[in-house]
Amino acid sequence: VEITGFIIPSDVIISSNKKIPIHLSTVSNPAISVENNKAFLYLRVSSTGSPFSRTFIAFSETRINDLTGRVYVRGIPLIYGLLPNESIEDPRVDPDNPLDVYHVRCFYSDRPASVITFRSRIGGNEIKEIEPVYFYSNELGDFLLKDYRDTFPLNNDFMTIRPFLKHRQIGFMIIAPRDRARVYIDEAYLPEPLLLSNDEVKIGGNASLKISSNEYLLLYHVVDQHGIYYTYGALFDTSGELIALTDNPIIVPKLGVYSGRRQSTVFVCGAAKVGDEIIITAGRDDEIVIIYKLSEEKLWSNLRFIR
């Protein structure tokens, strides 16, 4: 991939609906959707003075051609936290329904944190609907998990989910059928080629992109024992079956790009297809946004088909 642009907090102008400016200390983990020549950005931001664990989601509209070099952004707060101990994190756009934005709500308190994913329907620069991603099994009926993030639609019929097992400190990725925000967990499966290896502690989805009429590119991360994120690609069909994957990372953190509050961390939350290129939007070091460009031809040449 090639770095083509970046966004830093001082270049983002955000004002509340009462026209009060909100000065930012971080801007990261951005989702993206495109329509014609416009790009719609969903940015995870935190105000100056607040810890990174108290973020919210801001929305900005810009031209695709402006996503190069030093990018200046003007936007509005879109998804707020409601409670003093609440953080809104990691937006993802539904690849088949771009007005559905999935995000994490974390509730930090003296008790163990609750981490729940929500679906928000966006219209007119505001939330029209909101519901948690919940699970159904024949035995339990509908229920919520206490700790799951990196959960968003793979396509119109399937969800990618990343539960976290605190007692073993590992996270893994599963694919399951869905009906909007309802996930049928009895039918979930774990793609065998995406299992953790001995020196890996977490695998989770980053963003899904419809790359052809019946194929979806899932960007996902693998975290090693040192906490460094590596971004890979996997190709799925409309029935949620794994078709191909990259053996080597698409994105690896590089020295000299930036040094922030969480070094060597690149976390992708967005991908969009523009012509024969793929725009990838990622947070860097939990502090800024990096915009990457990947040619579709190079992606196809690096995919290894397994069926």
PDB file of C-alpha atoms in Angstrom:
ATOM      1  CA  VAL A   1       0.000   0.000   0.000  1.00  0.00           C
ATOM      2  CA  GLU A   2       0.942   3.626  -0.431  1.00  0.00           C
ATOM      3  CA  ILE A   3       0.304   6.412   2.081  1.00  0.00           C
ATOM      4  CA  THR A   4      -1.503   9.190   0.231  1.00  0.00           C
ATOM      5  CA  GLY A   5      -2.835  11.435   3.001  1.00  0.00           C
ATOM      6  CA  PHE A   6      -3.173  12.124   6.704  1.00  0.00           C
ATOM      7  CA  ILE A   7      -5.403  13.977   9.167  1.00  0.00           C
ATOM      8  CA  ILE A   8      -4.118  15.430  12.440  1.00  0.00           C
ATOM      9  CA  PRO A   9      -6.302  16.749  15.307  1.00  0.00           C
ATOM     10  CA  SER A  10      -5.422  20.418  14.792  1.00  0.00           C
ATOM     11  CA  ASP A  11      -6.728  20.217  11.213  1.00  0.00           C
ATOM     12  CA  VAL A  12     -10.186  19.024  12.255  1.00  0.00           C
ATOM     13  CA  ILE A  13     -12.835  21.662  13.028  1.00  0.00           C
ATOM     14  CA  ILE A  14     -15.767  20.251  14.999  1.00  0.00           C
ATOM     15  CA  SER A  15     -18.619  22.300  16.476  1.00  0.00           C
ATOM     16  CA  SER A  16     -21.574  21.113  18.523  1.00  0.00           C
ATOM     17  CA  ASN A  17     -25.171  21.660  17.397  1.00  0.00           C
ATOM     18  CA  LYS A  18     -25.059  24.813  19.552  1.00  0.00           C
ATOM     19  CA  LYS A  19     -22.087  26.063  17.477  1.00  0.00           C
ATOM     20  CA  ILE A  20     -19.601  25.533  20.315  1.00  0.00           C
ATOM     21  CA  PRO A  21     -16.153  24.520  18.986  1.00  0.00           C
ATOM     22  CA  ILE A  22     -14.750  21.237  20.307  1.00  0.00           C
ATOM     23  CA  HIS A  23     -10.957  21.213  20.288  1.00  0.00           C
ATOM     24  CA  LEU A  24      -9.528  17.768  19.679  1.00  0.00           C
ATOM     25  CA  SER A  25      -6.542  15.883  21.040  1.00  0.00           C
ATOM     26  CA  THR A  26      -6.980  12.798  18.832  1.00  0.00           C
ATOM     27  CA  VAL A  27      -8.603  11.825  15.543  1.00  0.00           C
ATOM     28  CA  SER A  28      -8.361   8.158  14.629  1.00  0.00           C
ATOM     29  CA  ASN A  29      -9.976   4.893  13.471  1.00  0.00           C
ATOM     30  CA  PRO A  30     -12.057   6.383  10.628  1.00  0.00           C
ATOM     31  CA  ALA A  31     -14.741   4.614   8.611  1.00  0.00           C
ATOM     32  CA  ILE A  32     -15.422   5.759   5.057  1.00  0.00           C
ATOM     33  CA  SER A  33     -18.091   5.473   2.380  1.00  0.00           C
ATOM     34  CA  VAL A  34     -18.098   7.066  -1.062  1.00  0.00           C
ATOM     35  CA  GLU A  35     -20.774   8.233  -3.462  1.00  0.00           C
ATOM     36  CA  ASN A  36     -19.937   9.789  -6.824  1.00  0.00           C
ATOM     37  CA  ASN A  37     -17.055  12.166  -6.062  1.00  0.00           C
ATOM     38  CA  LYS A  38     -17.861  12.550  -2.352  1.00  0.00           C
ATOM     39  CA  ALA A  39     -16.288  10.829   0.639  1.00  0.00           C
ATOM     40  CA  PHE A  40     -18.124  10.482   3.943  1.00  0.00           C
ATOM     41  CA  LEU A  41     -15.868  10.091   6.979  1.00  0.00           C
ATOM     42  CA  TYR A  42     -16.809   8.810  10.423  1.00  0.00           C
ATOM     43  CA  LEU A  43     -14.013   9.780  12.804  1.00  0.00           C
ATOM     44  CA  ARG A  44     -13.279   8.591  16.322  1.00  0.00           C
ATOM     45  CA  VAL A  45     -12.248  11.740  18.190  1.00  0.00           C
ATOM     46  CA  SER A  46     -11.485  12.913  21.724  1.00  0.00           C
ATOM     47  CA  SER A  47     -11.484  16.445  23.072  1.00  0.00           C
ATOM     48  CA  THR A  48      -8.486  18.100  24.689  1.00  0.00           C
ATOM     49  CA  GLY A  49      -8.345  17.236  28.369  1.00  0.00           C
ATOM     50  CA  SER A  50     -10.273  13.989  28.030  1.00  0.00           C
ATOM     51  CA  PRO A  51      -8.613  10.568  28.134  1.00  0.00           C
ATOM     52  CA  PHE A  52      -8.585   8.483  24.973  1.00  0.00           C
ATOM     53  CA  SER A  53     -11.110   6.209  26.690  1.00  0.00           C
ATOM     54  CA  ARG A  54     -13.748   8.968  26.313  1.00  0.00           C
ATOM     55  CA  THR A  55     -14.130   9.298  22.561  1.00  0.00           C
ATOM     56  CA  PHE A  56     -17.105  10.029  20.306  1.00  0.00           C
ATOM     57  CA  ILE A  57     -17.841   9.772  16.578  1.00  0.00           C
ATOM     58  CA  ALA A  58     -17.785  12.847  14.342  1.00  0.00           C
ATOM     59  CA  PHE A  59     -19.019  13.020  10.745  1.00  0.00           C
ATOM     60  CA  SER A  60     -17.473  14.902   7.838  1.00  0.00           C
ATOM     61  CA  GLU A  61     -18.162  15.152   4.117  1.00  0.00           C
ATOM     62  CA  THR A  62     -15.422  16.012   1.656  1.00  0.00           C
ATOM     63  CA  ARG A  63     -14.370  15.424  -1.935  1.00  0.00           C
ATOM     64  CA  ILE A  64     -12.537  12.207  -2.741  1.00  0.00           C
ATOM     65  CA  ASN A  65      -9.846  14.207  -4.541  1.00  0.00           C
ATOM     66  CA  ASP A  66      -9.168  16.129  -1.317  1.00  0.00           C
ATOM     67  CA  LEU A  67      -8.084  12.982   0.560  1.00  0.00           C
ATOM     68  CA  THR A  68      -4.443  13.511  -0.365  1.00  0.00           C
ATOM     69  CA  GLY A  69      -1.569  15.137   1.461  1.00  0.00           C
ATOM     70  CA  ARG A  70      -2.478  17.110   4.558  1.00  0.00           C
ATOM     71  CA  VAL A  71      -6.261  16.831   4.761  1.00  0.00           C
ATOM     72  CA  TYR A  72      -8.315  19.548   6.468  1.00  0.00           C
ATOM     73  CA  VAL A  73     -11.674  18.451   7.832  1.00  0.00           C
ATOM     74  CA  ARG A  74     -14.798  20.266   8.987  1.00  0.00           C
ATOM     75  CA  GLY A  75     -17.492  18.174  10.643  1.00  0.00           C
ATOM     76  CA  ILE A  76     -20.090  17.671  13.338  1.00  0.00           C
ATOM     77  CA  PRO A  77     -20.452  15.361  16.333  1.00  0.00           C
ATOM     78  CA  LEU A  78     -22.674  12.465  15.275  1.00  0.00           C
ATOM     79  CA  ILE A  79     -22.657   9.736  17.928  1.00  0.00           C
ATOM     80  CA  TYR A  80     -22.151  10.958  21.489  1.00  0.00           C
ATOM     81  CA  GLY A  81     -21.609   9.148  24.747  1.00  0.00           C
ATOM     82  CA  LEU A  82     -24.412   9.653  27.259  1.00  0.00           C
ATOM     83  CA  LEU A  83     -22.789   8.618  30.539  1.00  0.00           C
ATOM     84  CA  PRO A  84     -19.666  10.019  32.245  1.00  0.00           C
ATOM     85  CA  ASN A  85     -17.959   6.626  31.956  1.00  0.00           C
ATOM     86  CA  GLU A  86     -18.993   5.909  28.337  1.00  0.00           C
ATOM     87  CA  SER A  87     -16.833   5.889  25.213  1.00  0.00           C
ATOM     88  CA  ILE A  88     -17.964   5.598  21.577  1.00  0.00           C
ATOM     89  CA  GLU A  89     -15.404   3.833  19.434  1.00  0.00           C
ATOM     90  CA  ASP A  90     -14.462   2.311  16.085  1.00  0.00           C
ATOM     91  CA  PRO A  91     -17.153   3.102  13.473  1.00  0.00           C
ATOM     92  CA  ARG A  92     -17.719   0.679  10.566  1.00  0.00           C
ATOM     93  CA  VAL A  93     -19.961   1.146   7.544  1.00  0.00           C
ATOM     94  CA  ASP A  94     -22.227  -1.666   6.345  1.00  0.00           C
ATOM     95  CA  PRO A  95     -20.868  -2.525   2.853  1.00  0.00           C
ATOM     96  CA  ASP A  96     -24.382  -3.119   1.502  1.00  0.00           C
ATOM     97  CA  ASN A  97     -26.228  -0.408   3.475  1.00  0.00           C
ATOM     98  CA  PRO A  98     -23.885   2.583   3.825  1.00  0.00           C
ATOM     99  CA  LEU A  99     -26.300   4.524   6.046  1.00  0.00           C
ATOM    100  CA  ASP A 100     -25.954   1.820   8.708  1.00  0.00           C
ATOM    101  CA  VAL A 101     -22.933   2.615  10.876  1.00  0.00           C
ATOM    102  CA  TYR A 102     -21.805   0.107  13.478  1.00  0.00           C
ATOM    103  CA  HIS A 103     -19.888   1.322  16.508  1.00  0.00           C
ATOM    104  CA  VAL A 104     -18.730   0.209  19.931  1.00  0.00           C
ATOM    105  CA  ARG A 105     -20.023   1.591  23.205  1.00  0.00           C
ATOM    106  CA  CYS A 106     -17.706   0.941  26.146  1.00  0.00           C
ATOM    107  CA  PHE A 107     -18.785   1.499  29.719  1.00  0.00           C
ATOM    108  CA  TYR A 108     -15.775   1.958  31.987  1.00  0.00           C
ATOM    109  CA  SER A 109     -16.306   1.870  35.756  1.00  0.00           C
ATOM    110  CA  ASP A 110     -14.933   0.193  38.874  1.00  0.00           C
ATOM    111  CA  ARG A 111     -16.480  -3.019  37.611  1.00  0.00           C
ATOM    112  CA  PRO A 112     -15.098  -4.833  34.537  1.00  0.00           C
ATOM    113  CA  ALA A 113     -15.887  -2.829  31.415  1.00  0.00           C
ATOM    114  CA  SER A 114     -18.892  -3.690  29.272  1.00  0.00           C
ATOM    115  CA  VAL A 115     -18.171  -3.503  25.538  1.00  0.00           C
ATOM    116  CA  ILE A 116     -21.233  -3.686  23.272  1.00  0.00           C
ATOM    117  CA  THR A 117     -21.613  -3.064  19.542  1.00  0.00           C
ATOM    118  CA  PHE A 118     -24.532  -1.008  18.184  1.00  0.00           C
ATOM    119  CA  ARG A 119     -26.071  -0.392  14.783  1.00  0.00           C
ATOM    120  CA  SER A 120     -27.035   3.220  14.051  1.00  0.00           C
ATOM    121  CA  ARG A 121     -29.115   4.272  11.056  1.00  0.00           C
ATOM    122  CA  ILE A 122     -27.951   7.672   9.830  1.00  0.00           C
ATOM    123  CA  GLY A 123     -30.155  10.202   8.047  1.00  0.00           C
ATOM    124  CA  GLY A 124     -29.837  13.952   7.688  1.00  0.00           C
ATOM    125  CA  ASN A 125     -26.600  13.996   9.707  1.00  0.00           C
ATOM    126  CA  GLU A 126     -28.284  12.479  12.746  1.00  0.00           C
ATOM    127  CA  ILE A 127     -29.181   9.089  14.189  1.00  0.00           C
ATOM    128  CA  LYS A 128     -32.622   7.856  13.131  1.00  0.00           C
ATOM    129  CA  GLU A 129     -32.451   4.362  14.669  1.00  0.00           C
ATOM    130  CA  ILE A 130     -30.166   2.634  17.144  1.00  0.00           C
ATOM    131  CA  GLU A 131     -30.066  -0.941  18.411  1.00  0.00           C
ATOM    132  CA  PRO A 132     -27.437  -3.256  19.901  1.00  0.00           C
ATOM    133  CA  VAL A 133     -26.015  -6.154  17.964  1.00  0.00           C
ATOM    134  CA  TYR A 134     -27.560  -9.100  19.769  1.00  0.00           C
ATOM    135  CA  PHE A 135     -27.453 -12.844  19.480  1.00  0.00           C
ATOM    136  CA  TYR A 136     -29.982 -15.649  19.144  1.00  0.00           C
ATOM    137  CA  SER A 137     -29.612 -19.316  19.984  1.00  0.00           C
ATOM    138  CA  ASN A 138     -32.227 -22.052  20.149  1.00  0.00           C
ATOM    139  CA  GLU A 139     -31.306 -22.707  23.778  1.00  0.00           C
ATOM    140  CA  LEU A 140     -31.113 -19.148  25.147  1.00  0.00           C
ATOM    141  CA  GLY A 141     -33.246 -17.107  22.769  1.00  0.00           C
ATOM    142  CA  ASP A 142     -32.017 -13.512  22.356  1.00  0.00           C
ATOM    143  CA  PHE A 143     -29.078 -12.351  24.486  1.00  0.00           C
ATOM    144  CA  LEU A 144     -26.113  -9.948  24.620  1.00  0.00           C
ATOM    145  CA  LEU A 145     -22.447 -10.723  25.104  1.00  0.00           C
ATOM    146  CA  LYS A 146     -20.575  -8.662  27.686  1.00  0.00           C
ATOM    147  CA  ASP A 147     -17.400  -8.065  25.736  1.00  0.00           C
ATOM    148  CA  TYR A 148     -17.305  -8.055  21.947  1.00  0.00           C
ATOM    149  CA  ARG A 149     -15.979  -5.506  19.490  1.00  0.00           C
ATOM    150  CA  ASP A 150     -14.778  -5.537  15.871  1.00  0.00           C
ATOM    151  CA  THR A 151     -18.322  -6.682  15.083  1.00  0.00           C
ATOM    152  CA  PHE A 152     -19.925  -5.450  11.860  1.00  0.00           C
ATOM    153  CA  PRO A 153     -21.544  -6.774   8.655  1.00  0.00           C
ATOM    154  CA  LEU A 154     -19.420  -8.863   6.354  1.00  0.00           C
ATOM    155  CA  ASN A 155     -22.220  -8.514   3.805  1.00  0.00           C
ATOM    156  CA  ASN A 156     -25.990  -8.254   3.719  1.00  0.00           C
ATOM    157  CA  ASP A 157     -26.513 -11.691   5.278  1.00  0.00           C
ATOM    158  CA  PHE A 158     -23.488 -12.319   7.511  1.00  0.00           C
ATOM    159  CA  MET A 159     -21.768 -10.666  10.463  1.00  0.00           C
ATOM    160  CA  THR A 160     -18.147 -10.848  11.537  1.00  0.00           C
ATOM    161  CA  ILE A 161     -17.805 -10.962  15.333  1.00  0.00           C
ATOM    162  CA  ARG A 162     -14.806 -10.846  17.647  1.00  0.00           C
ATOM    163  CA  PRO A 163     -15.502 -12.135  21.150  1.00  0.00           C
ATOM    164  CA  PHE A 164     -12.742 -11.656  23.730  1.00  0.00           C
ATOM    165  CA  LEU A 165     -11.931 -14.312  26.320  1.00  0.00           C
ATOM    166  CA  LYS A 166     -10.604 -12.302  29.265  1.00  0.00           C
ATOM    167  CA  HIS A 167      -9.502 -15.343  31.267  1.00  0.00           C
ATOM    168  CA  ARG A 168      -7.189 -16.361  28.411  1.00  0.00           C
ATOM    169  CA  GLN A 169      -6.545 -12.850  27.037  1.00  0.00           C
ATOM    170  CA  ILE A 170      -7.292 -13.893  23.453  1.00  0.00           C
ATOM    171  CA  GLY A 171      -9.677 -12.660  20.784  1.00  0.00           C
ATOM    172  CA  PHE A 172     -10.802 -14.543  17.705  1.00  0.00           C
ATOM    173  CA  MET A 173     -13.035 -13.940  14.692  1.00  0.00           C
ATOM    174  CA  ILE A 174     -16.206 -15.825  13.786  1.00  0.00           C
ATOM    175  CA  ILE A 175     -18.709 -15.486  10.937  1.00  0.00           C
ATOM    176  CA  ALA A 176     -22.447 -15.937  11.516  1.00  0.00           C
ATOM    177  CA  PRO A 177     -25.740 -15.350   9.664  1.00  0.00           C
ATOM    178  CA  ARG A 178     -27.594 -12.162  10.560  1.00  0.00           C
ATOM    179  CA  ASP A 179     -30.858 -10.329  10.132  1.00  0.00           C
ATOM    180  CA  ARG A 180     -29.864  -6.678  10.517  1.00  0.00           C
ATOM    181  CA  ALA A 181     -28.445  -6.522  14.065  1.00  0.00           C
ATOM    182  CA  ARG A 182     -29.629  -9.994  15.101  1.00  0.00           C
ATOM    183  CA  VAL A 183     -26.938 -12.682  14.847  1.00  0.00           C
ATOM    184  CA  TYR A 184     -27.771 -16.399  14.710  1.00  0.00           C
ATOM    185  CA  ILE A 185     -24.944 -17.698  16.838  1.00  0.00           C
ATOM    186  CA  ASP A 186     -25.839 -21.404  16.549  1.00  0.00           C
ATOM    187  CA  GLU A 187     -24.821 -21.227  12.887  1.00  0.00           C
ATOM    188  CA  ALA A 188     -21.539 -19.383  13.482  1.00  0.00           C
ATOM    189  CA  TYR A 189     -18.290 -20.783  12.179  1.00  0.00           C
ATOM    190  CA  LEU A 190     -14.622 -19.974  12.610  1.00  0.00           C
ATOM    191  CA  PRO A 191     -12.740 -19.904   9.283  1.00  0.00           C
ATOM    192  CA  GLU A 192      -9.956 -22.420   9.863  1.00  0.00           C
ATOM    193  CA  PRO A 193      -7.274 -20.547   7.858  1.00  0.00           C
ATOM    194  CA  LEU A 194      -7.844 -17.548  10.160  1.00  0.00           C
ATOM    195  CA  LEU A 195      -7.094 -19.369  13.422  1.00  0.00           C
ATOM    196  CA  LEU A 196      -4.537 -17.929  15.843  1.00  0.00           C
ATOM    197  CA  SER A 197      -0.980 -19.219  15.597  1.00  0.00           C
ATOM    198  CA  ASN A 198       1.329 -19.715  18.578  1.00  0.00           C
ATOM    199  CA  ASP A 199       2.774 -16.195  18.547  1.00  0.00           C
ATOM    200  CA  GLU A 200      -0.551 -14.387  18.007  1.00  0.00           C
ATOM    201  CA  VAL A 201      -2.980 -13.203  20.685  1.00  0.00           C
ATOM    202  CA  LYS A 202      -5.870 -11.612  18.752  1.00  0.00           C
ATOM    203  CA  ILE A 203      -7.533 -11.715  15.356  1.00  0.00           C
ATOM    204  CA  GLY A 204     -10.397  -9.397  14.485  1.00  0.00           C
ATOM    205  CA  GLY A 205     -12.147  -7.781  11.554  1.00  0.00           C
ATOM    206  CA  ASN A 206     -11.408  -4.213  10.487  1.00  0.00           C
ATOM    207  CA  ALA A 207     -13.643  -3.341   7.527  1.00  0.00           C
ATOM    208  CA  SER A 208     -15.647  -5.041   4.783  1.00  0.00           C
ATOM    209  CA  LEU A 209     -15.801  -3.822   1.194  1.00  0.00           C
ATOM    210  CA  LYS A 210     -17.985  -5.055  -1.660  1.00  0.00           C
ATOM    211  CA  ILE A 211     -15.385  -5.612  -4.353  1.00  0.00           C
ATOM    212  CA  SER A 212     -17.558  -7.288  -7.015  1.00  0.00           C
ATOM    213  CA  SER A 213     -21.182  -8.345  -7.466  1.00  0.00           C
ATOM    214  CA  ASN A 214     -20.682 -11.456  -5.315  1.00  0.00           C
ATOM    215  CA  GLU A 215     -17.376 -10.960  -3.462  1.00  0.00           C
ATOM    216  CA  TYR A 216     -16.428  -9.023  -0.334  1.00  0.00           C
ATOM    217  CA  LEU A 217     -12.969  -8.052   0.836  1.00  0.00           C
ATOM    218  CA  LEU A 218     -12.590  -8.311   4.607  1.00  0.00           C
ATOM    219  CA  LEU A 219      -9.616  -6.442   6.011  1.00  0.00           C
ATOM    220  CA  TYR A 220      -8.664  -7.974   9.340  1.00  0.00           C
ATOM    221  CA  HIS A 221      -5.892  -7.607  11.898  1.00  0.00           C
ATOM    222  CA  VAL A 222      -3.581 -10.041  13.606  1.00  0.00           C
ATOM    223  CA  VAL A 223      -1.948  -8.913  16.870  1.00  0.00           C
ATOM    224  CA  ASP A 224       1.336 -10.476  17.921  1.00  0.00           C
ATOM    225  CA  GLN A 225       2.581 -11.069  21.454  1.00  0.00           C
ATOM    226  CA  HIS A 226       4.146  -7.588  21.509  1.00  0.00           C
ATOM    227  CA  GLY A 227       0.818  -5.887  20.743  1.00  0.00           C
ATOM    228  CA  ILE A 228       1.672  -4.882  17.158  1.00  0.00           C
ATOM    229  CA  TYR A 229      -1.144  -4.938  14.582  1.00  0.00           C
ATOM    230  CA  TYR A 230      -0.730  -6.393  11.085  1.00  0.00           C
ATOM    231  CA  THR A 231      -3.508  -5.932   8.507  1.00  0.00           C
ATOM    232  CA  TYR A 232      -4.384  -8.781   6.127  1.00  0.00           C
ATOM    233  CA  GLY A 233      -7.087  -9.327   3.514  1.00  0.00           C
ATOM    234  CA  ALA A 234      -9.573 -12.169   3.013  1.00  0.00           C
ATOM    235  CA  LEU A 235     -12.123 -12.669   0.252  1.00  0.00           C
ATOM    236  CA  PHE A 236     -15.609 -14.000   1.064  1.00  0.00           C
ATOM    237  CA  ASP A 237     -18.597 -14.783  -1.136  1.00  0.00           C
ATOM    238  CA  THR A 238     -22.213 -13.788  -0.499  1.00  0.00           C
ATOM    239  CA  SER A 239     -22.822 -16.998   1.494  1.00  0.00           C
ATOM    240  CA  GLY A 240     -20.116 -16.071   4.002  1.00  0.00           C
ATOM    241  CA  GLU A 241     -17.598 -18.642   2.774  1.00  0.00           C
ATOM    242  CA  LEU A 242     -13.891 -17.854   2.722  1.00  0.00           C
ATOM    243  CA  ILE A 243     -12.548 -17.927  -0.850  1.00  0.00           C
ATOM    244  CA  ALA A 244      -9.040 -16.477  -0.646  1.00  0.00           C
ATOM    245  CA  LEU A 245      -6.643 -14.686   1.677  1.00  0.00           C
ATOM    246  CA  THR A 246      -3.331 -12.841   1.656  1.00  0.00           C
ATOM    247  CA  ASP A 247      -0.392 -14.734   3.126  1.00  0.00           C
ATOM    248  CA  ASN A 248       1.515 -11.525   3.797  1.00  0.00           C
ATOM    249  CA  PRO A 249       0.202  -8.387   5.528  1.00  0.00           C
ATOM    250  CA  ILE A 250      -1.267  -5.600   3.430  1.00  0.00           C
ATOM    251  CA  ILE A 251      -0.297  -3.001   6.053  1.00  0.00           C
ATOM    252  CA  VAL A 252       2.601  -3.221   8.509  1.00  0.00           C
ATOM    253  CA  PRO A 253       3.455  -0.332  10.880  1.00  0.00           C
ATOM    254  CA  LYS A 254       6.577   1.440   9.630  1.00  0.00           C
ATOM    255  CA  LEU A 255       9.084   3.411  11.649  1.00  0.00           C
ATOM    256  CA  GLY A 256       9.343   7.091  10.868  1.00  0.00           C
ATOM    257  CA  VAL A 257       5.728   7.593   9.779  1.00  0.00           C
ATOM    258  CA  TYR A 258       4.533   8.953  13.129  1.00  0.00           C
ATOM    259  CA  SER A 259       5.118   8.541  16.857  1.00  0.00           C
ATOM    260  CA  GLY A 260       2.051   8.902  19.059  1.00  0.00           C
ATOM    261  CA  ARG A 261       0.495   7.646  22.244  1.00  0.00           C
ATOM    262  CA  ARG A 262       0.486   4.003  21.101  1.00  0.00           C
ATOM    263  CA  GLN A 263       3.488   3.429  18.862  1.00  0.00           C
ATOM    264  CA  SER A 264       3.461   0.976  15.946  1.00  0.00           C
ATOM    265  CA  THR A 265      -0.336   0.735  15.926  1.00  0.00           C
ATOM    266  CA  VAL A 266      -2.232   0.937  12.644  1.00  0.00           C
ATOM    267  CA  PHE A 267      -5.952   0.207  13.056  1.00  0.00           C
ATOM    268  CA  VAL A 268      -8.087   0.153   9.917  1.00  0.00           C
ATOM    269  CA  CYS A 269     -11.799   1.004  10.168  1.00  0.00           C
ATOM    270  CA  GLY A 270     -12.692   1.888   6.586  1.00  0.00           C
ATOM    271  CA  ALA A 271     -12.268   0.872   2.956  1.00  0.00           C
ATOM    272  CA  ALA A 272     -13.852   2.156  -0.249  1.00  0.00           C
ATOM    273  CA  LYS A 273     -13.451   1.285  -3.915  1.00  0.00           C
ATOM    274  CA  VAL A 274     -12.791   4.198  -6.264  1.00  0.00           C
ATOM    275  CA  GLY A 275     -12.240   3.110  -9.852  1.00  0.00           C
ATOM    276  CA  ASP A 276      -9.574   0.418  -9.848  1.00  0.00           C
ATOM    277  CA  GLU A 277      -8.129   1.531  -6.510  1.00  0.00           C
ATOM    278  CA  ILE A 278      -9.051   0.882  -2.883  1.00  0.00           C
ATOM    279  CA  ILE A 279      -8.889   3.688  -0.329  1.00  0.00           C
ATOM    280  CA  ILE A 280      -8.111   2.413   3.180  1.00  0.00           C
ATOM    281  CA  THR A 281      -8.564   4.675   6.211  1.00  0.00           C
ATOM    282  CA  ALA A 282      -6.813   3.857   9.471  1.00  0.00           C
ATOM    283  CA  GLY A 283      -5.908   5.273  12.841  1.00  0.00           C
ATOM    284  CA  ARG A 284      -2.210   5.563  13.596  1.00  0.00           C
ATOM    285  CA  ASP A 285      -0.888   5.349  17.172  1.00  0.00           C
ATOM    286  CA  ASP A 286      -4.395   6.156  18.534  1.00  0.00           C
ATOM    287  CA  GLU A 287      -3.784   9.780  17.578  1.00  0.00           C
ATOM    288  CA  ILE A 288      -4.021  10.586  13.846  1.00  0.00           C
ATOM    289  CA  VAL A 289      -5.554   9.273  10.610  1.00  0.00           C
ATOM    290  CA  ILE A 290      -3.539   7.745   7.786  1.00  0.00           C
ATOM    291  CA  ILE A 291      -5.069   7.317   4.310  1.00  0.00           C
ATOM    292  CA  TYR A 292      -3.717   4.499   2.159  1.00  0.00           C
ATOM    293  CA  LYS A 293      -4.189   3.575  -1.479  1.00  0.00           C
ATOM    294  CA  LEU A 294      -4.058   0.009  -2.801  1.00  0.00           C
ATOM    295  CA  SER A 295      -4.426  -0.921  -6.452  1.00  0.00           C
ATOM    296  CA  GLU A 296      -7.021  -3.603  -7.083  1.00  0.00           C
ATOM    297  CA  GLU A 297      -4.585  -5.354  -9.418  1.00  0.00           C
ATOM    298  CA  LYS A 298      -2.004  -5.645  -6.641  1.00  0.00           C
ATOM    299  CA  LEU A 299      -4.616  -6.977  -4.241  1.00  0.00           C
ATOM    300  CA  TRP A 300      -5.683  -9.735  -6.641  1.00  0.00           C
ATOM    301  CA  SER A 301      -2.060 -10.711  -7.271  1.00  0.00           C
ATOM    302  CA  ASN A 302      -1.495 -11.182  -3.532  1.00  0.00           C
ATOM    303  CA  LEU A 303      -4.602 -13.270  -2.835  1.00  0.00           C
ATOM    304  CA  ARG A 304      -4.185 -17.032  -2.472  1.00  0.00           C
ATOM    305  CA  PHE A 305      -7.362 -18.856  -3.436  1.00  0.00           C
ATOM    306  CA  ILE A 306      -8.326 -21.821  -1.286  1.00  0.00           C
ATOM    307  CA  ARG A 307     -11.368 -22.904  -3.277  1.00  0.00           C
TER     308      ARG A 307
END
